[in-house]
Structures are given as C-alpha cells and as structure tokens.
C-alpha cells in the first residue's frame, strides 16, 4: 500500500532552534500540501505545491517558515527560529491532479514541541 | 473566506446504532466535499469524496450526502461498531482554482461496546 512518509515522527526542541520536517509523497502524486493541526485551530493549510512549484503559501508565517520541494520525492518544511507557539502536529498530504477530483493521502504527521 | 462547521463536537453511542454526523459550510461555490477519519496519533484517512455535481456517495456502511445550495453535508454510519470510534472530519475544496482543503474541527465519535 503506497503511503506518504513523514520524518521525524516526533521532535522536541528549544525555542530559537531550526526545525526541518520532511515528507516523501506517494510516487506519481503531483500535488503536495503541508497542514498544521492544533486543538484550538484544527487543521490549517500552510502551503501547497503542484508539480513541485509552490502555488500558495499564504497560510505560513513568512518570516520564520519556508517550504520547498527540491525534487518530486521530497518536500521540506523549515522553521527558523522556532517558537513555543509553533508546537503542533504538522501533516503532509499528497494527491493526483489536485484535489478537485481525487482524495488526499495524509502522512502520520510530525509532532513538534518547542520549549 | 470559507468556514466549515461540524456538529456535534463529540458523540458517544452504544454499538449497533445508526448515527448521523453533520457538516456545514458558508460558501456554496465548492468543487467537492470530503469526509476523513482520524485515529489517535495518526494521519487522516479519506472515506468519501462527493463532487459538487453529486448528491451522495456510499462506501460500505457509510453514506455521505451533499446539499450544496444549503451548504450542508451529512455522514451516515449504519450499524456502528467499536472500530468506528475516531474523529471524523469534513473538508471542502472551494472554487476559484485553489486546491487547498478547508477543514472543520471534527466530530469525536465513541462507540460503546
């Protein structure tokens, strides 16, 4: 069964440190999303890519977050410097031909704790 | 800005009951509506996808309906089982060419054995 793989599974870091989260989308999927989930806000869209090109990153704090797809098998989300309010579960999801016609497949997330 | 609301926030029922989860959205200009399941500590699993031109979709004991004009969807679960216990999330893809899903905050469902 093809699946979206996210690493690390858990990350605990101190405020001010750089955090990098990685995602391997399902082979053949051309759309990749980054979501953040918290109890208060639920799931929020941070950024997404189609065919490796960034289409929307309006959900990200631009001064500290950056998202890239160096190649079709890897998407990264970086936070520098990290802050306690960034503590959340970060999900990557991939899909075919956008979301209009096909469901998204989610990874199991990276649980980030910033102390 | 699209907003998605799910009612109830939590639900606990005995095994075997049929139940309905509700989802509403503020902007009816959507491409599709999707229902997901999330187990504790896990990602989301897609259950059903309803295109804006469709009225319902069925998969096994699950049936999802869509009334786009009124901004509502329901997820019907027949003959509930303890294994159905999870958080169920509704999400819409809005018009305007964007692909991003807007999610509700989910209904936390517990099926009592």
mmCIF file with all atom_site columns, C-alpha atoms in Angstrom:
data_model
loop_
_atom_site.group_PDB
_atom_site.id
_atom_site.type_symbol
_atom_site.label_atom_id
_atom_site.label_alt_id
_atom_site.label_comp_id
_atom_site.label_asym_id
_atom_site.label_entity_id
_atom_site.label_seq_id
_atom_site.pdbx_PDB_ins_code
_atom_site.Cartn_x
_atom_site.Cartn_y
_atom_site.Cartn_z
_atom_site.occupancy
_atom_site.B_iso_or_equiv
_atom_site.pdbx_formal_charge
_atom_site.auth_seq_id
_atom_site.auth_comp_id
_atom_site.auth_asym_id
_atom_site.auth_atom_id
_atom_site.pdbx_PDB_model_num
ATOM 1   C CA . UNK A 1 1   ? 0.000   0.000  0.000   1.00 0.00 ? 1   UNK A CA 1
ATOM 2   C CA . UNK A 1 2   ? 1.526   3.312  -1.082  1.00 0.00 ? 2   UNK A CA 1
ATOM 3   C CA . UNK A 1 3   ? 1.719   5.884  1.666   1.00 0.00 ? 3   UNK A CA 1
ATOM 4   C CA . UNK A 1 4   ? 3.009   9.341  2.482   1.00 0.00 ? 4   UNK A CA 1
ATOM 5   C CA . UNK A 1 5   ? 6.061   9.152  4.738   1.00 0.00 ? 5   UNK A CA 1
ATOM 6   C CA . UNK A 1 6   ? 6.943   11.903 7.196   1.00 0.00 ? 6   UNK A CA 1
ATOM 7   C CA . UNK A 1 7   ? 10.063  12.262 9.326   1.00 0.00 ? 7   UNK A CA 1
ATOM 8   C CA . UNK A 1 8   ? 10.745  12.734 12.143  1.00 0.00 ? 8   UNK A CA 1
ATOM 9   C CA . UNK A 1 9   ? 7.728   11.301 13.918  1.00 0.00 ? 9   UNK A CA 1
ATOM 10  C CA . UNK A 1 10  ? 8.346   13.444 16.984  1.00 0.00 ? 10  UNK A CA 1
ATOM 11  C CA . UNK A 1 11  ? 10.577  16.452 17.539  1.00 0.00 ? 11  UNK A CA 1
ATOM 12  C CA . UNK A 1 12  ? 11.293  18.277 20.764  1.00 0.00 ? 12  UNK A CA 1
ATOM 13  C CA . UNK A 1 13  ? 13.435  21.381 20.501  1.00 0.00 ? 13  UNK A CA 1
ATOM 14  C CA . UNK A 1 14  ? 14.234  24.579 22.326  1.00 0.00 ? 14  UNK A CA 1
ATOM 15  C CA . UNK A 1 15  ? 12.960  27.959 21.297  1.00 0.00 ? 15  UNK A CA 1
ATOM 16  C CA . UNK A 1 16  ? 15.195  29.571 18.710  1.00 0.00 ? 16  UNK A CA 1
ATOM 17  C CA . UNK A 1 17  ? 16.405  26.343 17.140  1.00 0.00 ? 17  UNK A CA 1
ATOM 18  C CA . UNK A 1 18  ? 15.889  25.424 13.490  1.00 0.00 ? 18  UNK A CA 1
ATOM 19  C CA . UNK A 1 19  ? 13.455  22.615 12.746  1.00 0.00 ? 19  UNK A CA 1
ATOM 20  C CA . UNK A 1 20  ? 13.248  20.707 9.471   1.00 0.00 ? 20  UNK A CA 1
ATOM 21  C CA . UNK A 1 21  ? 10.399  18.336 8.695   1.00 0.00 ? 21  UNK A CA 1
ATOM 22  C CA . UNK A 1 22  ? 10.495  16.034 5.690   1.00 0.00 ? 22  UNK A CA 1
ATOM 23  C CA . UNK A 1 23  ? 7.859   14.384 3.575   1.00 0.00 ? 23  UNK A CA 1
ATOM 24  C CA . UNK A 1 24  ? 8.018   11.748 0.868   1.00 0.00 ? 24  UNK A CA 1
ATOM 25  C CA . UNK A 1 25  ? 4.818   11.948 -1.198  1.00 0.00 ? 25  UNK A CA 1
ATOM 26  C CA . UNK A 1 26  ? 3.289   8.950  -2.938  1.00 0.00 ? 26  UNK A CA 1
ATOM 27  C CA . UNK A 1 27  ? 5.035   8.214  -6.219  1.00 0.00 ? 27  UNK A CA 1
ATOM 28  C CA . UNK A 1 28  ? 3.101   9.735  -9.089  1.00 0.00 ? 28  UNK A CA 1
ATOM 29  C CA . UNK A 1 29  ? 1.238   12.286 -6.990  1.00 0.00 ? 29  UNK A CA 1
ATOM 30  C CA . UNK A 1 30  ? 1.784   15.792 -8.332  1.00 0.00 ? 30  UNK A CA 1
ATOM 31  C CA . UNK A 1 31  ? 0.257   17.868 -5.531  1.00 0.00 ? 31  UNK A CA 1
ATOM 32  C CA . UNK A 1 32  ? 1.738   18.180 -2.044  1.00 0.00 ? 32  UNK A CA 1
ATOM 33  C CA . UNK A 1 33  ? 0.248   20.002 0.930   1.00 0.00 ? 33  UNK A CA 1
ATOM 34  C CA . UNK A 1 34  ? 1.507   20.997 4.365   1.00 0.00 ? 34  UNK A CA 1
ATOM 35  C CA . UNK A 1 35  ? -1.070  21.302 7.146   1.00 0.00 ? 35  UNK A CA 1
ATOM 36  C CA . UNK A 1 36  ? -0.738  22.160 10.827  1.00 0.00 ? 36  UNK A CA 1
ATOM 37  C CA . UNK A 1 37  ? -3.127  20.756 13.429  1.00 0.00 ? 37  UNK A CA 1
ATOM 38  C CA . UNK A 1 38  ? -3.740  22.179 16.899  1.00 0.00 ? 38  UNK A CA 1
ATOM 39  C CA . UNK A 1 39  ? -6.544  21.658 19.364  1.00 0.00 ? 39  UNK A CA 1
ATOM 40  C CA . UNK A 1 40  ? -7.578  25.297 19.166  1.00 0.00 ? 40  UNK A CA 1
ATOM 41  C CA . UNK A 1 41  ? -7.390  25.911 15.421  1.00 0.00 ? 41  UNK A CA 1
ATOM 42  C CA . UNK A 1 42  ? -7.882  22.450 13.979  1.00 0.00 ? 42  UNK A CA 1
ATOM 43  C CA . UNK A 1 43  ? -6.244  21.798 10.599  1.00 0.00 ? 43  UNK A CA 1
ATOM 44  C CA . UNK A 1 44  ? -4.788  24.829 8.855   1.00 0.00 ? 44  UNK A CA 1
ATOM 45  C CA . UNK A 1 45  ? -3.302  24.880 5.374   1.00 0.00 ? 45  UNK A CA 1
ATOM 46  C CA . UNK A 1 46  ? 0.258   26.214 5.407   1.00 0.00 ? 46  UNK A CA 1
ATOM 47  C CA . UNK A 1 47  ? 1.427   25.699 1.830   1.00 0.00 ? 47  UNK A CA 1
ATOM 48  C CA . UNK A 1 48  ? 0.991   23.568 -1.236  1.00 0.00 ? 48  UNK A CA 1
ATOM 49  C CA . UNK A 1 49  ? 2.832   22.616 -4.391  1.00 0.00 ? 49  UNK A CA 1
ATOM 50  C CA . UNK A 1 50  ? 1.800   21.331 -7.779  1.00 0.00 ? 50  UNK A CA 1
ATOM 51  C CA . UNK A 1 51  ? 4.437   19.710 -9.963  1.00 0.00 ? 51  UNK A CA 1
ATOM 52  C CA . UNK A 1 52  ? 6.997   20.971 -7.397  1.00 0.00 ? 52  UNK A CA 1
ATOM 53  C CA . UNK A 1 53  ? 6.033   24.617 -7.940  1.00 0.00 ? 53  UNK A CA 1
ATOM 54  C CA . UNK A 1 54  ? 4.733   26.498 -4.889  1.00 0.00 ? 54  UNK A CA 1
ATOM 55  C CA . UNK A 1 55  ? 1.152   27.619 -5.550  1.00 0.00 ? 55  UNK A CA 1
ATOM 56  C CA . UNK A 1 56  ? 0.065   29.004 -2.221  1.00 0.00 ? 56  UNK A CA 1
ATOM 57  C CA . UNK A 1 57  ? 1.949   29.643 0.992   1.00 0.00 ? 57  UNK A CA 1
ATOM 58  C CA . UNK A 1 58  ? -0.325  32.349 2.351   1.00 0.00 ? 58  UNK A CA 1
ATOM 59  C CA . UNK A 1 59  ? -1.005  30.275 5.474   1.00 0.00 ? 59  UNK A CA 1
ATOM 60  C CA . UNK A 1 60  ? 2.624   30.349 6.574   1.00 0.00 ? 60  UNK A CA 1
ATOM 61  C CA . UNK A 1 61  ? 4.338   32.968 8.733   1.00 0.00 ? 61  UNK A CA 1
ATOM 62  C CA . UNK A 1 62  ? 6.798   34.084 6.073   1.00 0.00 ? 62  UNK A CA 1
ATOM 63  C CA . UNK A 1 63  ? 9.399   35.439 8.433   1.00 0.00 ? 63  UNK A CA 1
ATOM 64  C CA . UNK A 1 64  ? 10.148  32.057 10.001  1.00 0.00 ? 64  UNK A CA 1
ATOM 65  C CA . UNK A 1 65  ? 8.618   29.303 7.859   1.00 0.00 ? 65  UNK A CA 1
ATOM 66  C CA . UNK A 1 66  ? 9.762   28.074 4.480   1.00 0.00 ? 66  UNK A CA 1
ATOM 67  C CA . UNK A 1 67  ? 8.573   25.182 2.322   1.00 0.00 ? 67  UNK A CA 1
ATOM 68  C CA . UNK A 1 68  ? 10.388  23.641 -0.622  1.00 0.00 ? 68  UNK A CA 1
ATOM 69  C CA . UNK A 1 69  ? 10.313  20.655 -2.964  1.00 0.00 ? 69  UNK A CA 1
ATOM 70  C CA . UNK A 1 70  ? 13.893  20.023 -4.033  1.00 0.00 ? 70  UNK A CA 1
ATOM 71  C CA . UNK A 1 71  ? 12.673  17.072 -6.106  1.00 0.00 ? 71  UNK A CA 1
ATOM 72  C CA . UNK A 1 72  ? 9.493   15.098 -6.763  1.00 0.00 ? 72  UNK A CA 1
ATOM 73  C CA . UNK A 1 73  ? 10.213  12.660 -3.928  1.00 0.00 ? 73  UNK A CA 1
ATOM 74  C CA . UNK A 1 74  ? 10.911  15.169 -1.153  1.00 0.00 ? 74  UNK A CA 1
ATOM 75  C CA . UNK A 1 75  ? 9.092   18.104 0.390   1.00 0.00 ? 75  UNK A CA 1
ATOM 76  C CA . UNK A 1 76  ? 10.518  20.032 3.333   1.00 0.00 ? 76  UNK A CA 1
ATOM 77  C CA . UNK A 1 77  ? 9.091   22.446 5.860   1.00 0.00 ? 77  UNK A CA 1
ATOM 78  C CA . UNK A 1 78  ? 11.544  24.520 7.873   1.00 0.00 ? 78  UNK A CA 1
ATOM 79  C CA . UNK A 1 79  ? 11.015  26.741 10.867  1.00 0.00 ? 79  UNK A CA 1
ATOM 80  C CA . UNK A 1 80  ? 13.796  29.126 11.840  1.00 0.00 ? 80  UNK A CA 1
ATOM 81  C CA . UNK A 1 81  ? 13.774  30.292 14.559  1.00 0.00 ? 81  UNK A CA 1
ATOM 82  C CA . UNK A 1 82  ? 11.189  28.085 16.243  1.00 0.00 ? 82  UNK A CA 1
ATOM 83  C CA . UNK A 1 83  ? 8.857   29.443 18.933  1.00 0.00 ? 83  UNK A CA 1
ATOM 84  C CA . UNK A 1 84  ? 6.652   27.723 21.539  1.00 0.00 ? 84  UNK A CA 1
ATOM 85  C CA . UNK A 1 85  ? 3.515   28.730 19.601  1.00 0.00 ? 85  UNK A CA 1
ATOM 86  C CA . UNK A 1 86  ? 4.752   26.545 16.714  1.00 0.00 ? 86  UNK A CA 1
ATOM 87  C CA . UNK A 1 87  ? 4.071   23.440 18.811  1.00 0.00 ? 87  UNK A CA 1
ATOM 88  C CA . UNK A 1 88  ? 1.584   21.372 16.816  1.00 0.00 ? 88  UNK A CA 1
ATOM 89  C CA . UNK A 1 89  ? 1.290   18.305 14.618  1.00 0.00 ? 89  UNK A CA 1
ATOM 90  C CA . UNK A 1 90  ? 2.423   19.005 11.069  1.00 0.00 ? 90  UNK A CA 1
ATOM 91  C CA . UNK A 1 91  ? 0.911   16.876 8.335   1.00 0.00 ? 91  UNK A CA 1
ATOM 92  C CA . UNK A 1 92  ? 1.999   16.379 4.768   1.00 0.00 ? 92  UNK A CA 1
ATOM 93  C CA . UNK A 1 93  ? -0.519  15.156 2.204   1.00 0.00 ? 93  UNK A CA 1
ATOM 94  C CA . UNK A 1 94  ? -0.259  14.301 -1.472  1.00 0.00 ? 94  UNK A CA 1
ATOM 95  C CA . UNK A 1 95  ? -2.728  13.805 -4.273  1.00 0.00 ? 95  UNK A CA 1
ATOM 96  C CA . UNK A 1 96  ? -3.113  13.364 -8.004  1.00 0.00 ? 96  UNK A CA 1
ATOM 97  C CA . UNK A 1 97  ? -4.135  16.176 -10.338 1.00 0.00 ? 97  UNK A CA 1
ATOM 98  C CA . UNK A 1 98  ? -5.091  18.465 -7.476  1.00 0.00 ? 98  UNK A CA 1
ATOM 99  C CA . UNK A 1 99  ? -7.939  17.881 -5.039  1.00 0.00 ? 99  UNK A CA 1
ATOM 100 C CA . UNK A 1 100 ? -10.887 18.614 -7.306  1.00 0.00 ? 100 UNK A CA 1
ATOM 101 C CA . UNK A 1 101 ? -11.217 15.016 -8.439  1.00 0.00 ? 101 UNK A CA 1
ATOM 102 C CA . UNK A 1 102 ? -9.229  12.804 -6.133  1.00 0.00 ? 102 UNK A CA 1
ATOM 103 C CA . UNK A 1 103 ? -8.830  12.355 -2.377  1.00 0.00 ? 103 UNK A CA 1
ATOM 104 C CA . UNK A 1 104 ? -5.755  13.399 -0.449  1.00 0.00 ? 104 UNK A CA 1
ATOM 105 C CA . UNK A 1 105 ? -3.458  10.894 1.235   1.00 0.00 ? 105 UNK A CA 1
ATOM 106 C CA . UNK A 1 106 ? -2.024  12.025 4.551   1.00 0.00 ? 106 UNK A CA 1
ATOM 107 C CA . UNK A 1 107 ? 1.143   11.040 6.352   1.00 0.00 ? 107 UNK A CA 1
ATOM 108 C CA . UNK A 1 108 ? 1.113   10.267 10.080  1.00 0.00 ? 108 UNK A CA 1
ATOM 109 C CA . UNK A 1 109 ? 2.464   13.679 10.946  1.00 0.00 ? 109 UNK A CA 1
ATOM 110 C CA . UNK A 1 110 ? 5.389   15.188 12.836  1.00 0.00 ? 110 UNK A CA 1
ATOM 111 C CA . UNK A 1 111 ? 4.558   16.153 16.403  1.00 0.00 ? 111 UNK A CA 1
ATOM 112 C CA . UNK A 1 112 ? 6.607   19.261 17.182  1.00 0.00 ? 112 UNK A CA 1
ATOM 113 C CA . UNK A 1 113 ? 7.136   20.523 20.710  1.00 0.00 ? 113 UNK A CA 1
ATOM 114 C CA . UNK A 1 114 ? 9.042   23.767 21.176  1.00 0.00 ? 114 UNK A CA 1
ATOM 115 C CA . UNK A 1 115 ? 10.033  24.506 24.782  1.00 0.00 ? 115 UNK A CA 1
ATOM 116 C CA . UNK B 2 1   ? -13.452 33.135 3.460   1.00 0.00 ? 1   UNK B CA 1
ATOM 117 C CA . UNK B 2 2   ? -14.809 29.589 3.575   1.00 0.00 ? 2   UNK B CA 1
ATOM 118 C CA . UNK B 2 3   ? -15.712 28.280 7.025   1.00 0.00 ? 3   UNK B CA 1
ATOM 119 C CA . UNK B 2 4   ? -16.636 24.693 7.848   1.00 0.00 ? 4   UNK B CA 1
ATOM 120 C CA . UNK B 2 5   ? -18.546 23.742 10.987  1.00 0.00 ? 5   UNK B CA 1
ATOM 121 C CA . UNK B 2 6   ? -19.176 20.278 12.352  1.00 0.00 ? 6   UNK B CA 1
ATOM 122 C CA . UNK B 2 7   ? -21.875 19.353 14.830  1.00 0.00 ? 7   UNK B CA 1
ATOM 123 C CA . UNK B 2 8   ? -21.736 17.727 17.290  1.00 0.00 ? 8   UNK B CA 1
ATOM 124 C CA . UNK B 2 9   ? -18.164 18.160 18.501  1.00 0.00 ? 9   UNK B CA 1
ATOM 125 C CA . UNK B 2 10  ? -18.388 14.841 20.324  1.00 0.00 ? 10  UNK B CA 1
ATOM 126 C CA . UNK B 2 11  ? -20.786 11.911 20.286  1.00 0.00 ? 11  UNK B CA 1
ATOM 127 C CA . UNK B 2 12  ? -20.983 8.689  22.283  1.00 0.00 ? 12  UNK B CA 1
ATOM 128 C CA . UNK B 2 13  ? -23.447 5.955  21.301  1.00 0.00 ? 13  UNK B CA 1
ATOM 129 C CA . UNK B 2 14  ? -23.939 2.245  22.000  1.00 0.00 ? 14  UNK B CA 1
ATOM 130 C CA . UNK B 2 15  ? -22.758 -0.256 19.459  1.00 0.00 ? 15  UNK B CA 1
ATOM 131 C CA . UNK B 2 16  ? -25.250 -1.108 16.734  1.00 0.00 ? 16  UNK B CA 1
ATOM 132 C CA . UNK B 2 17  ? -26.899 2.293  16.468  1.00 0.00 ? 17  UNK B CA 1
ATOM 133 C CA . UNK B 2 18  ? -27.201 4.209  13.223  1.00 0.00 ? 18  UNK B CA 1
ATOM 134 C CA . UNK B 2 19  ? -25.872 7.752  13.515  1.00 0.00 ? 19  UNK B CA 1
ATOM 135 C CA . UNK B 2 20  ? -25.534 10.987 11.570  1.00 0.00 ? 20  UNK B CA 1
ATOM 136 C CA . UNK B 2 21  ? -22.692 13.491 11.647  1.00 0.00 ? 21  UNK B CA 1
ATOM 137 C CA . UNK B 2 22  ? -23.318 16.976 10.338  1.00 0.00 ? 22  UNK B CA 1
ATOM 138 C CA . UNK B 2 23  ? -21.152 19.401 8.382   1.00 0.00 ? 23  UNK B CA 1
ATOM 139 C CA . UNK B 2 24  ? -21.990 22.879 7.133   1.00 0.00 ? 24  UNK B CA 1
ATOM 140 C CA . UNK B 2 25  ? -20.000 25.324 5.001   1.00 0.00 ? 25  UNK B CA 1
ATOM 141 C CA . UNK B 2 26  ? -20.515 29.027 4.378   1.00 0.00 ? 26  UNK B CA 1
ATOM 142 C CA . UNK B 2 27  ? -19.599 29.373 0.689   1.00 0.00 ? 27  UNK B CA 1
ATOM 143 C CA . UNK B 2 28  ? -21.570 27.068 -1.608  1.00 0.00 ? 28  UNK B CA 1
ATOM 144 C CA . UNK B 2 29  ? -19.109 27.543 -4.509  1.00 0.00 ? 29  UNK B CA 1
ATOM 145 C CA . UNK B 2 30  ? -17.226 24.296 -3.898  1.00 0.00 ? 30  UNK B CA 1
ATOM 146 C CA . UNK B 2 31  ? -15.570 21.735 -6.146  1.00 0.00 ? 31  UNK B CA 1
ATOM 147 C CA . UNK B 2 32  ? -16.074 18.848 -3.782  1.00 0.00 ? 32  UNK B CA 1
ATOM 148 C CA . UNK B 2 33  ? -16.584 17.816 -0.183  1.00 0.00 ? 33  UNK B CA 1
ATOM 149 C CA . UNK B 2 34  ? -14.581 15.105 1.507   1.00 0.00 ? 34  UNK B CA 1
ATOM 150 C CA . UNK B 2 35  ? -15.038 13.125 4.702   1.00 0.00 ? 35  UNK B CA 1
ATOM 151 C CA . UNK B 2 36  ? -11.973 11.863 6.556   1.00 0.00 ? 36  UNK B CA 1
ATOM 152 C CA . UNK B 2 37  ? -11.354 9.681  9.563   1.00 0.00 ? 37  UNK B CA 1
ATOM 153 C CA . UNK B 2 38  ? -8.533  10.353 12.036  1.00 0.00 ? 38  UNK B CA 1
ATOM 154 C CA . UNK B 2 39  ? -7.414  7.827  14.617  1.00 0.00 ? 39  UNK B CA 1
ATOM 155 C CA . UNK B 2 40  ? -5.412  8.997  17.667  1.00 0.00 ? 40  UNK B CA 1
ATOM 156 C CA . UNK B 2 41  ? -1.795  9.747  16.789  1.00 0.00 ? 41  UNK B CA 1
ATOM 157 C CA . UNK B 2 42  ? -2.405  9.077  13.119  1.00 0.00 ? 42  UNK B CA 1
ATOM 158 C CA . UNK B 2 43  ? -2.941  10.984 9.919   1.00 0.00 ? 43  UNK B CA 1
ATOM 159 C CA . UNK B 2 44  ? -6.228  11.360 8.105   1.00 0.00 ? 44  UNK B CA 1
ATOM 160 C CA . UNK B 2 45  ? -7.784  8.620  6.005   1.00 0.00 ? 45  UNK B CA 1
ATOM 161 C CA . UNK B 2 46  ? -10.103 9.614  3.176   1.00 0.00 ? 46  UNK B CA 1
ATOM 162 C CA . UNK B 2 47  ? -13.528 7.990  3.481   1.00 0.00 ? 47  UNK B CA 1
ATOM 163 C CA . UNK B 2 48  ? -15.708 9.567  0.821   1.00 0.00 ? 48  UNK B CA 1
ATOM 164 C CA . UNK B 2 49  ? -15.417 12.306 -1.786  1.00 0.00 ? 49  UNK B CA 1
ATOM 165 C CA . UNK B 2 50  ? -18.543 13.937 -3.218  1.00 0.00 ? 50  UNK B CA 1
ATOM 166 C CA . UNK B 2 51  ? -18.199 16.085 -6.322  1.00 0.00 ? 51  UNK B CA 1
ATOM 167 C CA . UNK B 2 52  ? -20.218 19.308 -6.343  1.00 0.00 ? 52  UNK B CA 1
ATOM 168 C CA . UNK B 2 53  ? -22.495 17.835 -9.024  1.00 0.00 ? 53  UNK B CA 1
ATOM 169 C CA . UNK B 2 54  ? -23.287 14.748 -6.940  1.00 0.00 ? 54  UNK B CA 1
ATOM 170 C CA . UNK B 2 55  ? -25.854 14.293 -4.185  1.00 0.00 ? 55  UNK B CA 1
ATOM 171 C CA . UNK B 2 56  ? -24.357 11.352 -2.320  1.00 0.00 ? 56  UNK B CA 1
ATOM 172 C CA . UNK B 2 57  ? -21.654 8.718  -2.148  1.00 0.00 ? 57  UNK B CA 1
ATOM 173 C CA . UNK B 2 58  ? -21.673 5.342  -0.432  1.00 0.00 ? 58  UNK B CA 1
ATOM 174 C CA . UNK B 2 59  ? -18.933 3.074  0.811   1.00 0.00 ? 59  UNK B CA 1
ATOM 175 C CA . UNK B 2 60  ? -19.923 0.032  2.829   1.00 0.00 ? 60  UNK B CA 1
ATOM 176 C CA . UNK B 2 61  ? -21.786 1.188  5.949   1.00 0.00 ? 61  UNK B CA 1
ATOM 177 C CA . UNK B 2 62  ? -21.022 4.843  5.200   1.00 0.00 ? 62  UNK B CA 1
ATOM 178 C CA . UNK B 2 63  ? -23.210 7.181  3.209   1.00 0.00 ? 63  UNK B CA 1
ATOM 179 C CA . UNK B 2 64  ? -22.439 10.845 2.665   1.00 0.00 ? 64  UNK B CA 1
ATOM 180 C CA . UNK B 2 65  ? -24.909 13.326 1.241   1.00 0.00 ? 65  UNK B CA 1
ATOM 181 C CA . UNK B 2 66  ? -24.363 16.812 -0.111  1.00 0.00 ? 66  UNK B CA 1
ATOM 182 C CA . UNK B 2 67  ? -26.803 19.704 -0.416  1.00 0.00 ? 67  UNK B CA 1
ATOM 183 C CA . UNK B 2 68  ? -24.606 22.330 -1.995  1.00 0.00 ? 68  UNK B CA 1
ATOM 184 C CA . UNK B 2 69  ? -27.241 25.059 -2.184  1.00 0.00 ? 69  UNK B CA 1
ATOM 185 C CA . UNK B 2 70  ? -27.857 24.955 1.545   1.00 0.00 ? 70  UNK B CA 1
ATOM 186 C CA . UNK B 2 71  ? -24.204 24.377 2.422   1.00 0.00 ? 71  UNK B CA 1
ATOM 187 C CA . UNK B 2 72  ? -24.726 21.091 4.217   1.00 0.00 ? 72  UNK B CA 1
ATOM 188 C CA . UNK B 2 73  ? -23.448 17.547 4.228   1.00 0.00 ? 73  UNK B CA 1
ATOM 189 C CA . UNK B 2 74  ? -24.188 14.557 6.418   1.00 0.00 ? 74  UNK B CA 1
ATOM 190 C CA . UNK B 2 75  ? -22.246 11.375 7.061   1.00 0.00 ? 75  UNK B CA 1
ATOM 191 C CA . UNK B 2 76  ? -24.484 8.451  7.930   1.00 0.00 ? 76  UNK B CA 1
ATOM 192 C CA . UNK B 2 77  ? -22.924 5.453  9.662   1.00 0.00 ? 77  UNK B CA 1
ATOM 193 C CA . UNK B 2 78  ? -25.071 2.339  9.756   1.00 0.00 ? 78  UNK B CA 1
ATOM 194 C CA . UNK B 2 79  ? -24.848 -0.344 12.437  1.00 0.00 ? 79  UNK B CA 1
ATOM 195 C CA . UNK B 2 80  ? -21.997 1.326  14.287  1.00 0.00 ? 80  UNK B CA 1
ATOM 196 C CA . UNK B 2 81  ? -19.128 -0.772 15.670  1.00 0.00 ? 81  UNK B CA 1
ATOM 197 C CA . UNK B 2 82  ? -16.467 -0.043 18.310  1.00 0.00 ? 82  UNK B CA 1
ATOM 198 C CA . UNK B 2 83  ? -13.915 0.084  15.479  1.00 0.00 ? 83  UNK B CA 1
ATOM 199 C CA . UNK B 2 84  ? -15.716 3.142  14.119  1.00 0.00 ? 84  UNK B CA 1
ATOM 200 C CA . UNK B 2 85  ? -14.511 5.145  17.116  1.00 0.00 ? 85  UNK B CA 1
ATOM 201 C CA . UNK B 2 86  ? -12.385 8.004  15.756  1.00 0.00 ? 86  UNK B CA 1
ATOM 202 C CA . UNK B 2 87  ? -12.572 11.674 14.867  1.00 0.00 ? 87  UNK B CA 1
ATOM 203 C CA . UNK B 2 88  ? -14.448 12.369 11.645  1.00 0.00 ? 88  UNK B CA 1
ATOM 204 C CA . UNK B 2 89  ? -13.533 15.488 9.679   1.00 0.00 ? 89  UNK B CA 1
ATOM 205 C CA . UNK B 2 90  ? -15.332 17.195 6.864   1.00 0.00 ? 90  UNK B CA 1
ATOM 206 C CA . UNK B 2 91  ? -13.445 19.323 4.333   1.00 0.00 ? 91  UNK B CA 1
ATOM 207 C CA . UNK B 2 92  ? -14.319 21.296 1.218   1.00 0.00 ? 92  UNK B CA 1
ATOM 208 C CA . UNK B 2 93  ? -12.365 22.384 -1.822  1.00 0.00 ? 93  UNK B CA 1
ATOM 209 C CA . UNK B 2 94  ? -13.627 25.833 -2.667  1.00 0.00 ? 94  UNK B CA 1
ATOM 210 C CA . UNK B 2 95  ? -13.917 27.360 -6.113  1.00 0.00 ? 95  UNK B CA 1
ATOM 211 C CA . UNK B 2 96  ? -11.532 29.863 -7.605  1.00 0.00 ? 96  UNK B CA 1
ATOM 212 C CA . UNK B 2 97  ? -8.958  27.366 -8.754  1.00 0.00 ? 97  UNK B CA 1
ATOM 213 C CA . UNK B 2 98  ? -7.369  26.745 -5.381  1.00 0.00 ? 98  UNK B CA 1
ATOM 214 C CA . UNK B 2 99  ? -6.722  23.165 -4.340  1.00 0.00 ? 99  UNK B CA 1
ATOM 215 C CA . UNK B 2 100 ? -6.457  23.588 -0.600  1.00 0.00 ? 100 UNK B CA 1
ATOM 216 C CA . UNK B 2 101 ? -8.999  21.840 1.601   1.00 0.00 ? 101 UNK B CA 1
ATOM 217 C CA . UNK B 2 102 ? -10.747 23.824 4.345   1.00 0.00 ? 102 UNK B CA 1
ATOM 218 C CA . UNK B 2 103 ? -11.442 21.552 7.291   1.00 0.00 ? 103 UNK B CA 1
ATOM 219 C CA . UNK B 2 104 ? -13.984 21.529 10.061  1.00 0.00 ? 104 UNK B CA 1
ATOM 220 C CA . UNK B 2 105 ? -12.758 20.786 13.566  1.00 0.00 ? 105 UNK B CA 1
ATOM 221 C CA . UNK B 2 106 ? -14.232 17.315 13.540  1.00 0.00 ? 106 UNK B CA 1
ATOM 222 C CA . UNK B 2 107 ? -16.655 15.158 15.481  1.00 0.00 ? 107 UNK B CA 1
ATOM 223 C CA . UNK B 2 108 ? -15.060 12.897 18.082  1.00 0.00 ? 108 UNK B CA 1
ATOM 224 C CA . UNK B 2 109 ? -17.064 9.663  17.968  1.00 0.00 ? 109 UNK B CA 1
ATOM 225 C CA . UNK B 2 110 ? -17.047 6.933  20.608  1.00 0.00 ? 110 UNK B CA 1
ATOM 226 C CA . UNK B 2 111 ? -18.928 3.697  20.035  1.00 0.00 ? 111 UNK B CA 1
ATOM 227 C CA . UNK B 2 112 ? -19.542 1.899  23.318  1.00 0.00 ? 112 UNK B CA 1
ATOM 228 C CA . UNK B 2 113 ? -19.229 -1.918 23.149  1.00 0.00 ? 113 UNK B CA 1
#
